[in-house]
Coordinates of C-alpha atoms in Angstrom, one line a residue:
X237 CA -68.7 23.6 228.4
X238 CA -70.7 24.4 224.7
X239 CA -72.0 22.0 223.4
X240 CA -73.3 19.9 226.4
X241 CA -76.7 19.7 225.4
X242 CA -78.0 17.1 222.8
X243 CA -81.1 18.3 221.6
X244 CA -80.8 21.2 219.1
X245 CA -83.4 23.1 221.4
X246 CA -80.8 23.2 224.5
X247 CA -80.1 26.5 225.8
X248 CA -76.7 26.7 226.9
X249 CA -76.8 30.2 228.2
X250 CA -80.0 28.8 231.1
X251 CA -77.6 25.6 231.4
X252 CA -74.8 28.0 232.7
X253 CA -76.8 30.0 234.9
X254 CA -78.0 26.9 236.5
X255 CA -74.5 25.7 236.8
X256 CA -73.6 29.0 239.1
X257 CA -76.8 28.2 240.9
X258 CA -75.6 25.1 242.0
X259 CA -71.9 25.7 242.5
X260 CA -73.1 27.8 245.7
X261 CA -73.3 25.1 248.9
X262 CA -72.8 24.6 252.7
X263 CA -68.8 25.0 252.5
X264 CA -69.1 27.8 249.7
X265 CA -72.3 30.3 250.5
X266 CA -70.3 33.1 249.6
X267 CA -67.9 33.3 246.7
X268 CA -66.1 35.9 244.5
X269 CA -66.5 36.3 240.5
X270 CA -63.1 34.4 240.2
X271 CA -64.2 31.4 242.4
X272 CA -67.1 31.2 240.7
X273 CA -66.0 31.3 237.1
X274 CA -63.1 28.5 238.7
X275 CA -65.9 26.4 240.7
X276 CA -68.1 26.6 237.3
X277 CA -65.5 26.1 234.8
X278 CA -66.7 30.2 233.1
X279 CA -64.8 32.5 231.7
X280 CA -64.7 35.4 234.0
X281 CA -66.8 37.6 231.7
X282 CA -69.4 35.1 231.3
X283 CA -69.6 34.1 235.0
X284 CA -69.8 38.2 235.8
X285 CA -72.8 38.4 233.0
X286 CA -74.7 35.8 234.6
X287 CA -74.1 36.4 238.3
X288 CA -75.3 40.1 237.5
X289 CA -78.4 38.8 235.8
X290 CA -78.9 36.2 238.5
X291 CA -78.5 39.4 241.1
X292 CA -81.2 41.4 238.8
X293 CA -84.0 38.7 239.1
X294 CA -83.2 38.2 243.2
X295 CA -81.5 34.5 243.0
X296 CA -77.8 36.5 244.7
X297 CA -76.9 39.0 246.2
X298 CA -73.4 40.7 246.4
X299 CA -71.8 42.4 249.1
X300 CA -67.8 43.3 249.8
X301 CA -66.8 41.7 246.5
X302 CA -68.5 38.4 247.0
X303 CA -72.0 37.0 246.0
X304 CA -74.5 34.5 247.8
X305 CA -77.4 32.8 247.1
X306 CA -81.1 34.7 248.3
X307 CA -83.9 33.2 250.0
X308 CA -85.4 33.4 246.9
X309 CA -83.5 30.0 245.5
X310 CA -85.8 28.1 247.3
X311 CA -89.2 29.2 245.2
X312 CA -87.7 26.9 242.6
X313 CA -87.0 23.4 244.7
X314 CA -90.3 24.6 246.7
X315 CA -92.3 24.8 243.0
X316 CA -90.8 21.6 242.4
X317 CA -92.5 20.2 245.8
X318 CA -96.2 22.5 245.5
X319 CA -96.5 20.8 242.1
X320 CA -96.5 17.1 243.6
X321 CA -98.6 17.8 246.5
X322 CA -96.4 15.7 248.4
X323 CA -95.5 18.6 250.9
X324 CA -98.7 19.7 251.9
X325 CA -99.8 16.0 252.2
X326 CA -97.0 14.8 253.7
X327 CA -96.2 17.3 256.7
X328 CA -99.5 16.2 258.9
X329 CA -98.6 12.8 258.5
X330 CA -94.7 13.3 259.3
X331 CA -95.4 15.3 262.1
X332 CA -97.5 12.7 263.5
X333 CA -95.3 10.0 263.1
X334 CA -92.5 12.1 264.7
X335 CA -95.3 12.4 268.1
X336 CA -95.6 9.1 268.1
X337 CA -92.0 7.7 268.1
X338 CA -89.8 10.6 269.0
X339 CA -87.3 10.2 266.0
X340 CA -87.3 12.5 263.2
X341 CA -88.8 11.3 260.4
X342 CA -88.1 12.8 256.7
X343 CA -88.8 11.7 252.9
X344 CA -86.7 11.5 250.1
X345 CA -86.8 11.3 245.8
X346 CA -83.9 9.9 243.5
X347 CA -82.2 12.5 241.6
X348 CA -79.1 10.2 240.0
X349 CA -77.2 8.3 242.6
X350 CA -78.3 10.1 245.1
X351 CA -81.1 11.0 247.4
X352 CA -82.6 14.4 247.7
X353 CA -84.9 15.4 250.9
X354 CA -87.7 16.7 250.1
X355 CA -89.8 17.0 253.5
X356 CA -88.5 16.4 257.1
X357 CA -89.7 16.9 260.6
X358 CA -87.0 16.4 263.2
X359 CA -86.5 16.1 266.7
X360 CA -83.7 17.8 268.3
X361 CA -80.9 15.2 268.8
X362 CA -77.5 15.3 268.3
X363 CA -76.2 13.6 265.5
X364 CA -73.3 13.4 262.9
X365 CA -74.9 14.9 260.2
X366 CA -76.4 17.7 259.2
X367 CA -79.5 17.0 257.4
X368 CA -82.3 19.5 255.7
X369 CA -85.0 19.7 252.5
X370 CA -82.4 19.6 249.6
X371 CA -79.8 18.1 251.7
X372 CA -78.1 14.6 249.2
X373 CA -76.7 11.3 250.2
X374 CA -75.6 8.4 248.0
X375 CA -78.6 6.2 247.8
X376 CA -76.7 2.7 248.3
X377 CA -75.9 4.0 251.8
X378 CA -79.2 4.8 252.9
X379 CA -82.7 2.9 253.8
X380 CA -84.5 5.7 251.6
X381 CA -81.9 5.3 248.9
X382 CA -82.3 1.6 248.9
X383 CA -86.4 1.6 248.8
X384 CA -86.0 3.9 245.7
X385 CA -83.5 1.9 244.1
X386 CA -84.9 -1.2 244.7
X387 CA -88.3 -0.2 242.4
X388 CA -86.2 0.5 239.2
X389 CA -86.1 -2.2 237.0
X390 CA -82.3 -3.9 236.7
X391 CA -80.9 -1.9 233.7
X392 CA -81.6 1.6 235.1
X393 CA -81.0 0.1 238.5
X394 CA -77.4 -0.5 237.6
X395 CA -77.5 2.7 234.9
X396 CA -78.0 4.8 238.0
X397 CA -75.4 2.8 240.1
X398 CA -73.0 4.3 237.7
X399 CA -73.8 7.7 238.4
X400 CA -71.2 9.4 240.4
X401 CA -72.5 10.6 243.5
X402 CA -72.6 14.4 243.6
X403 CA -73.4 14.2 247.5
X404 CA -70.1 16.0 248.6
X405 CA -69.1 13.1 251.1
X406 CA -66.0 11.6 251.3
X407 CA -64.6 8.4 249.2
X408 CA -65.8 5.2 250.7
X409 CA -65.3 1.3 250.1
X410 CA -68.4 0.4 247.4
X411 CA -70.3 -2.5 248.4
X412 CA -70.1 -5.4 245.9
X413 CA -72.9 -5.0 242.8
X414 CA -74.0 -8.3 243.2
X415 CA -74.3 -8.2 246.9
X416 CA -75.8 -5.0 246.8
X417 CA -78.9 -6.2 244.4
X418 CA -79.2 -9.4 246.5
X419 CA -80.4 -7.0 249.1
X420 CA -82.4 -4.6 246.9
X421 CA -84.3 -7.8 245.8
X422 CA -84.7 -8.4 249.3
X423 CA -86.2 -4.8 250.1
X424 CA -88.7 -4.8 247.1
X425 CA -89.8 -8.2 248.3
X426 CA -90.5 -7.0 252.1
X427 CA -91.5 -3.1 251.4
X428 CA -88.4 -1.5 253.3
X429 CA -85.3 -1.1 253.8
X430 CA -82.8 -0.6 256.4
X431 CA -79.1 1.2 257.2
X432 CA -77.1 0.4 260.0
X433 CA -74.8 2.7 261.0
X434 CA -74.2 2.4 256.7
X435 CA -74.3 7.0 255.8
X436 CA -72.7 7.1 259.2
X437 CA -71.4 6.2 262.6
X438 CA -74.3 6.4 264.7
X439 CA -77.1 6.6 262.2
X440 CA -79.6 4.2 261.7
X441 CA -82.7 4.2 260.1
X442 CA -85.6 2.2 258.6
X443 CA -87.9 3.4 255.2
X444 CA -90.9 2.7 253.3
X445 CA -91.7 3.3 249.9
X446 CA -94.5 6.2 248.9
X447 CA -96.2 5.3 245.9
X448 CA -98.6 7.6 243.5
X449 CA -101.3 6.8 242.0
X450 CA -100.5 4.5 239.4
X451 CA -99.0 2.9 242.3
X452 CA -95.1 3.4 241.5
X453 CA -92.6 4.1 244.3
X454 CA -92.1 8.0 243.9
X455 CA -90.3 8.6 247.2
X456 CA -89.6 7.4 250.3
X457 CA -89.9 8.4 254.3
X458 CA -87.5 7.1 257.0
X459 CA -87.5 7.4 260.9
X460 CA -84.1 7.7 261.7
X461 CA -82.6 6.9 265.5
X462 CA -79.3 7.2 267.2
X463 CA -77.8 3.8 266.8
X464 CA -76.7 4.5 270.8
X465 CA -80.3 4.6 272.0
X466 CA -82.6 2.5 269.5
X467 CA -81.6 -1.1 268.7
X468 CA -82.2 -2.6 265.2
X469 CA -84.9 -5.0 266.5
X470 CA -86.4 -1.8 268.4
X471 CA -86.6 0.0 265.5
X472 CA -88.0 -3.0 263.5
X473 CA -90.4 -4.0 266.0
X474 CA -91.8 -0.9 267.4
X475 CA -91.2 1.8 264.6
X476 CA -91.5 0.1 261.5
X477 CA -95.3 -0.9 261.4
X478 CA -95.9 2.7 262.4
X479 CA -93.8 3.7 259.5
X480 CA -95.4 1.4 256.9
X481 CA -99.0 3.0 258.2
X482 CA -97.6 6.3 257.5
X483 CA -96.7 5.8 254.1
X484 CA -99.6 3.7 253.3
X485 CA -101.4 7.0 254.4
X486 CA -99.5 9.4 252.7
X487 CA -100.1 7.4 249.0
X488 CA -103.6 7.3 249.6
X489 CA -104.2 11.3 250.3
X490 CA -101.4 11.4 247.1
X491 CA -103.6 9.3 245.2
X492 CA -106.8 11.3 245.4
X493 CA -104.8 14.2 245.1
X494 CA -103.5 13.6 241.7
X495 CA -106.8 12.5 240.7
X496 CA -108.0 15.9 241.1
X497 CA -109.5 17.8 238.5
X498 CA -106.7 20.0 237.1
X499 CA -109.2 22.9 236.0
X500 CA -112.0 24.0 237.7
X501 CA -115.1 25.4 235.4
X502 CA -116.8 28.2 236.7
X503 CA -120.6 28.1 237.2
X504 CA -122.8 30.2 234.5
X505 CA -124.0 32.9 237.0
X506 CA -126.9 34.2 234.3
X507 CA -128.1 30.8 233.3
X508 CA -131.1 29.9 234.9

């Protein structure tokens, strides 16, 4: 694992904390040193150095010879999200559009091949999978994934195609490159995307791109429906102009956001 980085400035020792960070998950919250320095790839005594460190600044916990992650992981994805303002923005307007159509309704970022949620506001429905903020799913195989892949241009398009997915789902057939960026062209052109039944049996959901204020796609937000109960040309026709509202909304509040002052200059109280 040395040597990773290229930049002579990269600090492997923060690299390998990171790594046991994110070697924690849904099928392993809790794991002993040895499974950790296996899962990671560490040499016991490394792994034990940096799980005790992690432990000291309140990222784990360990109890009856095993270690978990703290509630306290989440102040670093949650930093990640106060500093966009997309959050604080977004919530209102998700929780709106969730009143107004019933579905849950959720928005996403690229991060590789994959999707990452970022914001959600669901209904309770029973479907096949298990979705929450930090939750990843290939981006080919999702109407989010596809409104954020279709705004990269075609080199890092197909650079981030090559990506390995690091979504924990299992192997599936990969759609054909070509006919894949037929329909990306397709979504740019239109402003949305959809996936039928494509993450999973039963799913099916529509997206819209949110831009910032330069006006790039930055994320995207869905409304998601059981395949069962909402047709496609229900979810087209009734759904998707609410949808596209939304995320119009949502980019104009974003926009005024980051135009902000960054620093605010406190008044002279003795002048005058």
């Amino acid at each position: 694992m040395a040597g990773r980085g290229s930049d002579p400035d990269f600090v492997e020792a923060l690299a390998r904390g990171l790594d046991i960070l994110s070697c924690f998950g849904e099928r392993r919250p809790r794991m002993t040193l040895t499974e950790v320095a296996a899962a990671t790839g560490l040499a016991r005594p490394t792994a034990r150095r940096l799980l005790l460190t992690l432990r000291e600044l309140g990222y784990v916990r360990a109890d009856d010879g095993a270690f978990a992650l703290t509630p306290q992981v989440l102040r670093l994805g949650m930093s990640y999200v106060g500093a966009l303002g997309l959050w604080h923005i977004a919530r209102p307007h998700l929780e709106d559009l969730v009143g107004r159509t019933g579905e849950s309704s959720s928005m996403s970022q690229l991060d590789g091949s994959d999707i990452v949620y970022v914001a959600r506001v669901s209904v309770p429905k029973i479907i096949t999978l298990r979705v929450e903020i930090g939750t990843r799913f290939p981006a080919a195989r999702t109407s989010q994934g596809k409104v954020l892949l279709a705004a990269l241009p075609p080199d890092a398009l197909r650079e981030t195609l090559s990506l390995p997915s690091r979504a924990g789902l299992p192997p599936f057939l990969p759609r054909d490159p070509a006919e894949l960026e037929e329909e990306l062209l397709t979504v740019r052109a239109r402003g949305w995307a959809l996936a039928d039944e494509e993450l999973a049996p039963g799913i099916r959901s529509i997206a819209a791109p949110v831009r910032d204020g330069a006006g790039q796609v930055r994320a995207a937000m869905n409304v998601t429906v059981h395949a069962a109960e909402t047709s496609v040309d229900a979810l087209v026709g009734e759904h998707l102009p609410r949808l596209l509202r939304t995320a119009g909304e949502i980019s104009a509040e974003w926009a005024l956001w980051q135009s902000r002052p960054h620093a605010e200059v406190k008044a002279d109280r003795t002048a005058g």
